[in-house]
mmCIF file of N, CA and C in Angstrom:
data_model
loop_
_atom_site.group_PDB
_atom_site.id
_atom_site.type_symbol
_atom_site.label_atom_id
_atom_site.label_comp_id
_atom_site.label_asym_id
_atom_site.label_seq_id
_atom_site.Cartn_x
_atom_site.Cartn_y
_atom_site.Cartn_z
ATOM 1 N N ASN A 1 75.845 52.038 13.887
ATOM 2 C CA ASN A 1 75.458 50.812 13.205
ATOM 3 C C ASN A 1 74.319 50.154 13.974
ATOM 4 N N GLN A 2 73.213 49.921 13.333
ATOM 5 C CA GLN A 2 72.036 49.316 13.954
ATOM 6 C C GLN A 2 72.173 47.797 13.878
ATOM 7 N N ARG A 3 72.797 47.170 14.881
ATOM 8 C CA ARG A 3 73.070 45.734 14.820
ATOM 9 C C ARG A 3 71.865 44.892 15.207
ATOM 10 N N SER A 4 71.071 45.354 16.134
ATOM 11 C CA SER A 4 69.925 44.565 16.561
ATOM 12 C C SER A 4 68.834 44.638 15.506
ATOM 13 N N ARG A 5 68.298 43.499 15.134
ATOM 14 C CA ARG A 5 67.250 43.456 14.128
ATOM 15 C C ARG A 5 65.917 43.047 14.741
ATOM 16 N N ARG A 6 65.806 43.098 16.052
ATOM 17 C CA ARG A 6 64.563 42.687 16.701
ATOM 18 C C ARG A 6 63.471 43.694 16.356
ATOM 19 N N THR A 7 62.446 43.236 15.707
ATOM 20 C CA THR A 7 61.343 44.097 15.314
ATOM 21 C C THR A 7 60.058 43.549 15.895
ATOM 22 N N THR A 8 59.132 44.435 16.151
ATOM 23 C CA THR A 8 57.889 44.014 16.777
ATOM 24 C C THR A 8 56.707 44.681 16.103
ATOM 25 N N PRO A 9 55.829 43.899 15.428
ATOM 26 C CA PRO A 9 54.603 44.512 14.935
ATOM 27 C C PRO A 9 53.807 45.044 16.112
ATOM 28 N N SER A 10 53.146 46.137 15.921
ATOM 29 C CA SER A 10 52.397 46.756 17.006
ATOM 30 C C SER A 10 51.321 45.832 17.552
ATOM 31 N N PRO A 11 51.256 45.670 18.882
ATOM 32 C CA PRO A 11 50.199 44.858 19.455
ATOM 33 C C PRO A 11 48.901 45.635 19.601
ATOM 34 N N SER A 12 48.875 46.872 19.115
ATOM 35 C CA SER A 12 47.676 47.681 19.226
ATOM 36 C C SER A 12 46.540 47.082 18.404
ATOM 37 N N PRO A 13 45.399 47.737 18.291
ATOM 38 C CA PRO A 13 44.173 47.105 17.828
ATOM 39 C C PRO A 13 44.374 46.170 16.645
ATOM 40 N N PRO A 14 43.608 45.081 16.628
ATOM 41 C CA PRO A 14 43.714 44.139 15.521
ATOM 42 C C PRO A 14 43.551 44.856 14.191
ATOM 43 N N SER A 15 44.183 44.315 13.188
ATOM 44 C CA SER A 15 44.208 44.949 11.888
ATOM 45 C C SER A 15 42.907 44.720 11.131
ATOM 46 N N PRO A 16 42.207 45.790 10.738
ATOM 47 C CA PRO A 16 40.987 45.595 9.983
ATOM 48 C C PRO A 16 41.278 45.114 8.569
ATOM 49 N N ALA A 17 40.366 44.359 8.018
ATOM 50 C CA ALA A 17 40.475 43.900 6.639
ATOM 51 C C ALA A 17 39.353 44.513 5.825
ATOM 52 N N PHE A 18 39.682 45.014 4.670
ATOM 53 C CA PHE A 18 38.679 45.556 3.766
ATOM 54 C C PHE A 18 38.739 44.733 2.491
ATOM 55 N N GLY A 19 37.633 44.683 1.752
ATOM 56 C CA GLY A 19 37.627 43.945 0.500
ATOM 57 C C GLY A 19 37.112 42.535 0.666
ATOM 58 N N LEU A 20 36.716 42.131 1.867
ATOM 59 C CA LEU A 20 36.099 40.831 2.091
ATOM 60 C C LEU A 20 34.698 41.069 2.638
ATOM 61 N N ASP A 21 33.706 40.824 1.835
ATOM 62 C CA ASP A 21 32.321 40.978 2.257
ATOM 63 C C ASP A 21 31.720 39.587 2.390
ATOM 64 N N PRO A 22 31.424 39.130 3.618
ATOM 65 C CA PRO A 22 30.897 37.783 3.807
ATOM 66 C C PRO A 22 29.636 37.511 2.997
ATOM 67 N N ALA A 23 28.811 38.520 2.759
ATOM 68 C CA ALA A 23 27.552 38.309 2.048
ATOM 69 C C ALA A 23 27.744 38.089 0.549
ATOM 70 N N THR A 24 28.749 38.714 -0.044
ATOM 71 C CA THR A 24 28.908 38.600 -1.495
ATOM 72 C C THR A 24 30.188 37.884 -1.907
ATOM 73 N N ASP A 25 31.299 38.157 -1.244
ATOM 74 C CA ASP A 25 32.573 37.551 -1.635
ATOM 75 C C ASP A 25 32.703 36.116 -1.153
ATOM 76 N N LEU A 26 32.074 35.807 -0.032
ATOM 77 C CA LEU A 26 32.280 34.508 0.602
ATOM 78 C C LEU A 26 30.998 33.684 0.536
ATOM 79 N N ARG A 27 30.568 33.363 -0.680
ATOM 80 C CA ARG A 27 29.347 32.577 -0.865
ATOM 81 C C ARG A 27 29.599 31.126 -0.509
ATOM 82 N N LYS A 28 28.584 30.519 0.064
ATOM 83 C CA LYS A 28 28.677 29.135 0.513
ATOM 84 C C LYS A 28 28.786 28.165 -0.651
ATOM 85 N N GLY A 29 29.582 27.126 -0.443
ATOM 86 C CA GLY A 29 29.537 25.962 -1.299
ATOM 87 C C GLY A 29 30.477 25.898 -2.478
ATOM 88 N N GLY A 30 31.256 26.853 -2.741
ATOM 89 C CA GLY A 30 32.127 26.727 -3.897
ATOM 90 C C GLY A 30 33.381 27.543 -3.753
ATOM 91 N N PRO A 31 34.332 27.296 -4.657
ATOM 92 C CA PRO A 31 35.561 28.077 -4.616
ATOM 93 C C PRO A 31 35.275 29.538 -4.960
ATOM 94 N N ALA A 32 36.146 30.400 -4.526
ATOM 95 C CA ALA A 32 35.972 31.829 -4.773
ATOM 96 C C ALA A 32 37.304 32.444 -5.156
ATOM 97 N N LEU A 33 37.227 33.529 -5.895
ATOM 98 C CA LEU A 33 38.400 34.353 -6.162
ATOM 99 C C LEU A 33 38.235 35.618 -5.339
ATOM 100 N N LEU A 34 39.155 35.850 -4.431
ATOM 101 C CA LEU A 34 39.094 37.006 -3.542
ATOM 102 C C LEU A 34 40.204 37.985 -3.888
ATOM 103 N N SER A 35 39.938 39.259 -3.672
ATOM 104 C CA SER A 35 40.949 40.307 -3.825
ATOM 105 C C SER A 35 40.948 41.161 -2.555
ATOM 106 N N PRO A 36 41.422 40.586 -1.445
ATOM 107 C CA PRO A 36 41.358 41.288 -0.162
ATOM 108 C C PRO A 36 42.408 42.389 -0.035
ATOM 109 N N VAL A 37 42.077 43.363 0.805
ATOM 110 C CA VAL A 37 42.996 44.443 1.162
ATOM 111 C C VAL A 37 43.043 44.482 2.684
ATOM 112 N N PHE A 38 44.244 44.446 3.255
ATOM 113 C CA PHE A 38 44.412 44.476 4.705
ATOM 114 C C PHE A 38 45.139 45.750 5.103
ATOM 115 N N ASN A 39 44.547 46.507 6.021
ATOM 116 C CA ASN A 39 45.193 47.681 6.608
ATOM 117 C C ASN A 39 45.818 47.228 7.916
ATOM 118 N N LEU A 40 47.134 47.212 7.968
ATOM 119 C CA LEU A 40 47.868 46.734 9.136
ATOM 120 C C LEU A 40 48.585 47.891 9.808
ATOM 121 N N THR A 41 48.962 47.695 11.063
ATOM 122 C CA THR A 41 49.833 48.644 11.749
ATOM 123 C C THR A 41 51.078 47.905 12.212
ATOM 124 N N VAL A 42 52.226 48.543 12.038
ATOM 125 C CA VAL A 42 53.509 47.946 12.407
ATOM 126 C C VAL A 42 54.293 48.958 13.225
ATOM 127 N N GLY A 43 54.880 48.505 14.317
ATOM 128 C CA GLY A 43 55.731 49.350 15.145
ATOM 129 C C GLY A 43 57.093 48.695 15.327
ATOM 130 N N VAL A 44 58.064 49.455 15.808
ATOM 131 C CA VAL A 44 59.416 48.940 16.046
ATOM 132 C C VAL A 44 59.836 49.320 17.461
ATOM 133 N N ALA A 45 60.438 48.362 18.171
ATOM 134 C CA ALA A 45 60.922 48.623 19.530
ATOM 135 C C ALA A 45 62.286 47.977 19.718
ATOM 136 N N SER A 46 63.192 48.697 20.379
ATOM 137 C CA SER A 46 64.489 48.144 20.770
ATOM 138 C C SER A 46 64.451 47.865 22.267
ATOM 139 N N ARG A 47 64.817 46.658 22.643
ATOM 140 C CA ARG A 47 64.876 46.304 24.065
ATOM 141 C C ARG A 47 66.315 46.288 24.573
ATOM 142 N N SER A 48 67.222 46.722 23.722
ATOM 143 C CA SER A 48 68.644 46.701 24.051
ATOM 144 C C SER A 48 69.109 48.079 24.516
ATOM 145 N N ARG A 49 70.012 48.093 25.501
ATOM 146 C CA ARG A 49 70.621 49.351 25.935
ATOM 147 C C ARG A 49 71.757 49.768 25.000
ATOM 148 N N ALA A 50 72.243 48.830 24.184
ATOM 149 C CA ALA A 50 73.395 49.112 23.334
ATOM 150 C C ALA A 50 73.049 49.311 21.860
ATOM 151 N N TYR A 51 71.974 48.677 21.378
ATOM 152 C CA TYR A 51 71.683 48.699 19.946
ATOM 153 C C TYR A 51 70.242 49.113 19.680
ATOM 154 N N GLY A 52 70.051 49.727 18.534
ATOM 155 C CA GLY A 52 68.716 50.081 18.079
ATOM 156 C C GLY A 52 68.067 48.903 17.372
ATOM 157 N N ALA A 53 66.942 49.166 16.746
ATOM 158 C CA ALA A 53 66.216 48.140 15.998
ATOM 159 C C ALA A 53 65.684 48.754 14.709
ATOM 160 N N CYS A 54 65.547 47.930 13.689
ATOM 161 C CA CYS A 54 65.091 48.418 12.387
ATOM 162 C C CYS A 54 64.137 47.436 11.722
ATOM 163 N N ILE A 55 63.277 47.992 10.914
ATOM 164 C CA ILE A 55 62.613 47.228 9.864
ATOM 165 C C ILE A 55 63.199 47.814 8.593
ATOM 166 N N GLY A 56 63.879 46.996 7.833
ATOM 167 C CA GLY A 56 64.531 47.476 6.625
ATOM 168 C C GLY A 56 63.527 47.866 5.555
ATOM 169 N N PRO A 57 63.941 48.767 4.658
ATOM 170 C CA PRO A 57 63.049 49.133 3.564
ATOM 171 C C PRO A 57 62.745 47.899 2.727
ATOM 172 N N TYR A 58 61.543 47.805 2.261
ATOM 173 C CA TYR A 58 61.085 46.698 1.422
ATOM 174 C C TYR A 58 60.974 45.378 2.167
ATOM 175 N N THR A 59 60.882 45.424 3.493
ATOM 176 C CA THR A 59 60.586 44.202 4.237
ATOM 177 C C THR A 59 59.239 43.691 3.747
ATOM 178 N N ALA A 60 59.183 42.422 3.394
ATOM 179 C CA ALA A 60 57.949 41.839 2.864
ATOM 180 C C ALA A 60 56.951 41.583 3.986
ATOM 181 N N VAL A 61 55.672 41.767 3.672
ATOM 182 C CA VAL A 61 54.579 41.457 4.583
ATOM 183 C C VAL A 61 53.690 40.448 3.875
ATOM 184 N N GLU A 62 53.415 39.326 4.537
ATOM 185 C CA GLU A 62 52.521 38.318 3.975
ATOM 186 C C GLU A 62 51.382 38.069 4.948
ATOM 187 N N VAL A 63 50.161 37.980 4.422
ATOM 188 C CA VAL A 63 48.982 37.664 5.220
ATOM 189 C C VAL A 63 48.425 36.349 4.707
ATOM 190 N N SER A 64 48.220 35.391 5.617
ATOM 191 C CA SER A 64 47.671 34.090 5.221
ATOM 192 C C SER A 64 46.551 33.688 6.169
ATOM 193 N N TYR A 65 45.738 32.714 5.711
ATOM 194 C CA TYR A 65 44.570 32.274 6.468
ATOM 195 C C TYR A 65 44.643 30.779 6.739
ATOM 196 N N SER A 66 44.228 30.382 7.905
ATOM 197 C CA SER A 66 44.034 29.002 8.366
ATOM 198 C C SER A 66 45.358 28.308 8.654
ATOM 199 N N TYR A 67 45.221 27.154 9.256
ATOM 200 C CA TYR A 67 46.401 26.350 9.567
ATOM 201 C C TYR A 67 47.102 25.906 8.287
ATOM 202 N N LEU A 68 46.409 25.966 7.143
ATOM 203 C CA LEU A 68 47.018 25.627 5.852
ATOM 204 C C LEU A 68 47.881 26.762 5.318
ATOM 205 N N ARG A 69 47.822 27.905 5.986
ATOM 206 C CA ARG A 69 48.586 29.100 5.604
ATOM 207 C C ARG A 69 48.324 29.509 4.149
ATOM 208 N N LEU A 70 47.034 29.588 3.809
ATOM 209 C CA LEU A 70 46.617 30.024 2.485
ATOM 210 C C LEU A 70 46.998 31.488 2.300
ATOM 211 N N PRO A 71 47.895 31.805 1.343
ATOM 212 C CA PRO A 71 48.290 33.201 1.144
ATOM 213 C C PRO A 71 47.109 34.026 0.636
ATOM 214 N N LEU A 72 46.846 35.151 1.291
ATOM 215 C CA LEU A 72 45.751 36.034 0.892
ATOM 216 C C LEU A 72 46.243 37.349 0.312
ATOM 217 N N ALA A 73 47.338 37.895 0.857
ATOM 218 C CA ALA A 73 47.795 39.215 0.427
ATOM 219 C C ALA A 73 49.273 39.378 0.758
ATOM 220 N N SER A 74 49.907 40.309 0.046
ATOM 221 C CA SER A 74 51.308 40.608 0.340
ATOM 222 C C SER A 74 51.591 42.064 -0.017
ATOM 223 N N GLY A 75 52.693 42.552 0.496
ATOM 224 C CA GLY A 75 53.116 43.924 0.249
ATOM 225 C C GLY A 75 54.455 44.149 0.907
ATOM 226 N N SER A 76 54.795 45.409 1.156
ATOM 227 C CA SER A 76 56.066 45.708 1.813
ATOM 228 C C SER A 76 55.887 46.880 2.767
ATOM 229 N N THR A 77 56.855 47.016 3.682
ATOM 230 C CA THR A 77 56.822 48.095 4.664
ATOM 231 C C THR A 77 57.835 49.170 4.284
ATOM 232 N N PRO A 78 57.621 50.393 4.744
ATOM 233 C CA PRO A 78 58.682 51.386 4.624
ATOM 234 C C PRO A 78 59.742 51.082 5.679
ATOM 235 N N GLY A 79 60.976 51.471 5.434
ATOM 236 C CA GLY A 79 62.028 51.273 6.420
ATOM 237 C C GLY A 79 61.906 52.254 7.569
ATOM 238 N N VAL A 80 62.198 51.784 8.779
ATOM 239 C CA VAL A 80 62.171 52.646 9.951
ATOM 240 C C VAL A 80 63.130 52.072 10.996
ATOM 241 N N CYS A 81 63.867 52.951 11.674
ATOM 242 C CA CYS A 81 64.810 52.530 12.714
ATOM 243 C C CYS A 81 64.585 53.347 13.985
ATOM 244 N N VAL A 82 64.939 52.745 15.116
ATOM 245 C CA VAL A 82 64.908 53.437 16.404
ATOM 246 C C VAL A 82 66.236 53.191 17.108
ATOM 247 N N GLY A 83 66.581 54.072 18.042
ATOM 248 C CA GLY A 83 67.795 53.922 18.829
ATOM 249 C C GLY A 83 67.594 52.963 19.989
ATOM 250 N N PRO A 84 68.656 52.744 20.784
ATOM 251 C CA PRO A 84 68.559 51.856 21.943
ATOM 252 C C PRO A 84 67.414 52.250 22.875
ATOM 253 N N LEU A 85 66.655 51.272 23.312
ATOM 254 C CA LEU A 85 65.528 51.428 24.240
ATOM 255 C C LEU A 85 64.446 52.386 23.732
ATOM 256 N N GLU A 86 64.390 52.604 22.431
ATOM 257 C CA GLU A 86 63.363 53.462 21.851
ATOM 258 C C GLU A 86 62.305 52.609 21.157
ATOM 259 N N LEU A 87 61.159 53.231 20.924
ATOM 260 C CA LEU A 87 60.124 52.575 20.132
ATOM 261 C C LEU A 87 59.434 53.607 19.278
ATOM 262 N N ILE A 88 58.849 53.138 18.216
ATOM 263 C CA ILE A 88 58.079 54.017 17.343
ATOM 264 C C ILE A 88 56.706 53.387 17.190
ATOM 265 N N GLY A 89 55.688 54.211 17.327
ATOM 266 C CA GLY A 89 54.312 53.727 17.323
ATOM 267 C C GLY A 89 53.872 53.156 15.994
ATOM 268 N N PRO A 90 52.629 52.763 15.964
ATOM 269 C CA PRO A 90 52.096 52.095 14.778
ATOM 270 C C PRO A 90 52.219 52.931 13.508
ATOM 271 N N ARG A 91 52.666 52.275 12.452
ATOM 272 C CA ARG A 91 52.735 52.857 11.112
ATOM 273 C C ARG A 91 51.803 52.052 10.217
ATOM 274 N N ALA A 92 51.078 52.724 9.356
ATOM 275 C CA ALA A 92 50.139 52.045 8.462
ATOM 276 C C ALA A 92 50.885 51.305 7.356
ATOM 277 N N VAL A 93 50.457 50.082 7.104
ATOM 278 C CA VAL A 93 50.961 49.269 5.999
ATOM 279 C C VAL A 93 49.739 48.628 5.347
ATOM 280 N N VAL A 94 49.573 48.816 4.046
ATOM 281 C CA VAL A 94 48.445 48.228 3.323
ATOM 282 C C VAL A 94 48.985 47.137 2.408
ATOM 283 N N VAL A 95 48.402 45.934 2.513
ATOM 284 C CA VAL A 95 48.803 44.818 1.652
ATOM 285 C C VAL A 95 47.581 44.335 0.878
ATOM 286 N N HIS A 96 47.822 43.864 -0.346
ATOM 287 C CA HIS A 96 46.745 43.492 -1.259
ATOM 288 C C HIS A 96 46.911 42.055 -1.745
ATOM 289 N N GLY A 97 45.790 41.438 -2.035
ATOM 290 C CA GLY A 97 45.765 40.169 -2.752
ATOM 291 C C GLY A 97 44.909 40.363 -3.989
ATOM 292 N N ARG A 98 45.189 39.627 -5.040
ATOM 293 C CA ARG A 98 44.403 39.779 -6.272
ATOM 294 C C ARG A 98 44.044 38.407 -6.814
ATOM 295 N N ASP A 99 42.744 38.180 -6.966
ATOM 296 C CA ASP A 99 42.225 36.927 -7.520
ATOM 297 C C ASP A 99 42.841 35.711 -6.840
ATOM 298 N N VAL A 100 42.774 35.706 -5.512
ATOM 299 C CA VAL A 100 43.292 34.589 -4.718
ATOM 300 C C VAL A 100 42.244 33.476 -4.724
ATOM 301 N N ALA A 101 42.608 32.300 -5.221
ATOM 302 C CA ALA A 101 41.682 31.165 -5.266
ATOM 303 C C ALA A 101 41.580 30.535 -3.878
ATOM 304 N N VAL A 102 40.345 30.411 -3.389
ATOM 305 C CA VAL A 102 40.096 29.834 -2.070
ATOM 306 C C VAL A 102 39.126 28.671 -2.235
ATOM 307 N N LEU A 103 39.490 27.491 -1.722
ATOM 308 C CA LEU A 103 38.644 26.302 -1.826
ATOM 309 C C LEU A 103 37.341 26.482 -1.064
ATOM 310 N N GLY A 104 36.299 25.773 -1.507
ATOM 311 C CA GLY A 104 34.964 25.905 -0.942
ATOM 312 C C GLY A 104 34.890 25.780 0.561
ATOM 313 N N PHE A 105 35.528 24.741 1.140
ATOM 314 C CA PHE A 105 35.434 24.563 2.593
ATOM 315 C C PHE A 105 36.114 25.700 3.344
ATOM 316 N N LEU A 106 37.152 26.298 2.756
ATOM 317 C CA LEU A 106 37.804 27.442 3.396
ATOM 318 C C LEU A 106 36.974 28.715 3.236
ATOM 319 N N VAL A 107 36.265 28.841 2.112
ATOM 320 C CA VAL A 107 35.359 29.974 1.921
ATOM 321 C C VAL A 107 34.292 29.944 3.008
ATOM 322 N N ASP A 108 33.688 28.748 3.212
ATOM 323 C CA ASP A 108 32.646 28.603 4.234
ATOM 324 C C ASP A 108 33.185 28.936 5.620
ATOM 325 N N SER A 109 34.369 28.427 5.922
ATOM 326 C CA SER A 109 34.988 28.653 7.227
ATOM 327 C C SER A 109 35.296 30.136 7.442
ATOM 328 N N LEU A 110 35.898 30.771 6.448
ATOM 329 C CA LEU A 110 36.246 32.189 6.552
ATOM 330 C C LEU A 110 34.987 33.048 6.689
ATOM 331 N N ALA A 111 33.951 32.737 5.894
ATOM 332 C CA ALA A 111 32.701 33.504 5.970
ATOM 333 C C ALA A 111 32.086 33.403 7.359
ATOM 334 N N GLU A 112 32.012 32.194 7.904
ATOM 335 C CA GLU A 112 31.422 32.011 9.232
ATOM 336 C C GLU A 112 32.252 32.716 10.307
ATOM 337 N N GLU A 113 33.576 32.593 10.218
ATOM 338 C CA GLU A 113 34.443 33.252 11.198
ATOM 339 C C GLU A 113 34.323 34.777 11.118
ATOM 340 N N MET A 114 34.180 35.316 9.909
ATOM 341 C CA MET A 114 34.025 36.772 9.782
ATOM 342 C C MET A 114 32.686 37.225 10.343
ATOM 343 N N ARG A 115 31.623 36.459 10.073
ATOM 344 C CA ARG A 115 30.302 36.824 10.599
ATOM 345 C C ARG A 115 30.288 36.821 12.122
ATOM 346 N N SER A 116 31.014 35.869 12.721
ATOM 347 C CA SER A 116 31.015 35.747 14.183
ATOM 348 C C SER A 116 32.101 36.595 14.846
ATOM 349 N N GLY A 117 32.939 37.256 14.039
ATOM 350 C CA GLY A 117 34.009 38.083 14.594
ATOM 351 C C GLY A 117 35.205 37.289 15.077
ATOM 352 N N GLU A 118 35.329 36.041 14.627
ATOM 353 C CA GLU A 118 36.406 35.165 15.088
ATOM 354 C C GLU A 118 37.500 34.924 14.050
ATOM 355 N N ALA A 119 37.421 35.541 12.878
ATOM 356 C CA ALA A 119 38.408 35.287 11.824
ATOM 357 C C ALA A 119 39.789 35.770 12.262
ATOM 358 N N MET A 120 40.784 34.920 12.077
ATOM 359 C CA MET A 120 42.174 35.239 12.402
ATOM 360 C C MET A 120 43.023 35.018 11.151
ATOM 361 N N VAL A 121 44.019 35.867 10.958
ATOM 362 C CA VAL A 121 44.985 35.687 9.881
ATOM 363 C C VAL A 121 46.389 35.734 10.472
ATOM 364 N N GLU A 122 47.307 35.097 9.779
ATOM 365 C CA GLU A 122 48.715 35.141 10.168
ATOM 366 C C GLU A 122 49.384 36.269 9.387
ATOM 367 N N VAL A 123 50.069 37.162 10.097
ATOM 368 C CA VAL A 123 50.813 38.250 9.469
ATOM 369 C C VAL A 123 52.290 37.975 9.705
ATOM 370 N N LYS A 124 53.038 37.916 8.617
ATOM 371 C CA LYS A 124 54.458 37.594 8.712
ATOM 372 C C LYS A 124 55.271 38.717 8.073
ATOM 373 N N LEU A 125 56.279 39.215 8.811
ATOM 374 C CA LEU A 125 57.252 40.165 8.269
ATOM 375 C C LEU A 125 58.490 39.374 7.889
ATOM 376 N N ILE A 126 58.960 39.550 6.663
ATOM 377 C CA ILE A 126 60.127 38.812 6.175
ATOM 378 C C ILE A 126 61.124 39.819 5.629
ATOM 379 N N GLU A 127 62.328 39.766 6.170
ATOM 380 C CA GLU A 127 63.363 40.709 5.752
ATOM 381 C C GLU A 127 64.512 39.948 5.121
ATOM 382 N N GLY A 128 65.070 40.515 4.044
ATOM 383 C CA GLY A 128 66.218 39.894 3.397
ATOM 384 C C GLY A 128 67.418 39.890 4.314
ATOM 385 N N GLY A 129 68.121 38.778 4.318
ATOM 386 C CA GLY A 129 69.305 38.694 5.166
ATOM 387 C C GLY A 129 70.313 37.737 4.569
ATOM 388 N N GLY A 130 71.548 38.145 4.487
ATOM 389 C CA GLY A 130 72.602 37.265 3.999
ATOM 390 C C GLY A 130 72.288 36.686 2.635
ATOM 391 N N GLY A 131 72.353 35.344 2.538
ATOM 392 C CA GLY A 131 72.154 34.666 1.265
ATOM 393 C C GLY A 131 70.723 34.274 0.985
ATOM 394 N N GLY A 132 69.775 34.631 1.838
ATOM 395 C CA GLY A 132 68.384 34.244 1.594
ATOM 396 C C GLY A 132 67.444 35.071 2.437
ATOM 397 N N TRP A 133 66.186 34.639 2.485
ATOM 398 C CA TRP A 133 65.170 35.334 3.269
ATOM 399 C C TRP A 133 65.045 34.708 4.634
ATOM 400 N N TRP A 134 64.753 35.515 5.641
ATOM 401 C CA TRP A 134 64.520 34.976 6.977
ATOM 402 C C TRP A 134 63.375 35.725 7.632
ATOM 403 N N ASP A 135 62.636 35.017 8.445
ATOM 404 C CA ASP A 135 61.481 35.607 9.121
ATOM 405 C C ASP A 135 61.932 36.581 10.190
ATOM 406 N N VAL A 136 61.284 37.708 10.244
ATOM 407 C CA VAL A 136 61.550 38.694 11.281
ATOM 408 C C VAL A 136 60.562 38.499 12.423
ATOM 409 N N GLU A 137 59.286 38.385 12.087
ATOM 410 C CA GLU A 137 58.246 38.296 13.117
ATOM 411 C C GLU A 137 56.990 37.696 12.508
ATOM 412 N N THR A 138 56.287 36.898 13.286
ATOM 413 C CA THR A 138 55.007 36.324 12.868
ATOM 414 C C THR A 138 54.001 36.523 13.988
ATOM 415 N N ARG A 139 52.800 36.975 13.638
ATOM 416 C CA ARG A 139 51.719 37.165 14.606
ATOM 417 C C ARG A 139 50.407 36.702 14.000
ATOM 418 N N TRP A 140 49.523 36.183 14.841
ATOM 419 C CA TRP A 140 48.140 35.913 14.455
ATOM 420 C C TRP A 140 47.309 37.074 14.959
ATOM 421 N N VAL A 141 46.491 37.667 14.083
ATOM 422 C CA VAL A 141 45.654 38.801 14.471
ATOM 423 C C VAL A 141 44.215 38.563 14.040
ATOM 424 N N ARG A 142 43.299 39.130 14.798
ATOM 425 C CA ARG A 142 41.871 39.015 14.490
ATOM 426 C C ARG A 142 41.522 39.992 13.370
ATOM 427 N N VAL A 143 40.707 39.528 12.447
ATOM 428 C CA VAL A 143 40.255 40.354 11.328
ATOM 429 C C VAL A 143 38.983 41.071 11.733
ATOM 430 N N GLU A 144 38.944 42.352 11.464
ATOM 431 C CA GLU A 144 37.725 43.131 11.660
ATOM 432 C C GLU A 144 37.289 43.623 10.293
ATOM 433 N N ALA A 145 36.092 43.268 9.885
ATOM 434 C CA ALA A 145 35.581 43.746 8.604
ATOM 435 C C ALA A 145 35.211 45.214 8.738
ATOM 436 N N ALA A 146 35.348 45.945 7.659
ATOM 437 C CA ALA A 146 34.945 47.353 7.675
ATOM 438 C C ALA A 146 33.455 47.433 7.964
ATOM 439 N N ALA A 147 33.067 48.376 8.781
ATOM 440 C CA ALA A 147 31.672 48.491 9.218
ATOM 441 C C ALA A 147 30.712 48.620 8.040
ATOM 442 N N ASP A 148 31.125 49.306 6.980
ATOM 443 C CA ASP A 148 30.216 49.491 5.849
ATOM 444 C C ASP A 148 30.133 48.266 4.953
ATOM 445 N N ARG A 149 30.897 47.221 5.242
ATOM 446 C CA ARG A 149 30.892 46.016 4.410
ATOM 447 C C ARG A 149 30.081 44.893 5.031
ATOM 448 N N LEU A 150 29.603 45.038 6.268
ATOM 449 C CA LEU A 150 28.861 43.954 6.920
ATOM 450 C C LEU A 150 27.372 44.171 6.856
#
């Protein structure tokens, strides 16, 4: 029985974002509809000598931007478990957003942060538990635009 639910997104390289082109998608001065795609990596580690760790199948992944936590994309992870004191390396998880409305001042901010390489997004893993949803892990990661999009 895998009692420990401690999960850890991989701290390996920041997750690149595709589908956001600062030159065309993030025009200055007005609201925008974005359809971003984020390629993320997720790993699992157990720090317990007695119990393993799991990310359950269909664990939700949400990506949001700014202190306002503007939702940009969502998806789910495949299930994976490890035994006591084991870890499993990064697994690819792709999450999508479709026609996400972004206010003008946030478009300007996101465009400038992407151009300067400073854009950060919040990645949250949410797993079903008991009578409701509960957060498994939250991390802020730097966005790297695909080289062919800049």
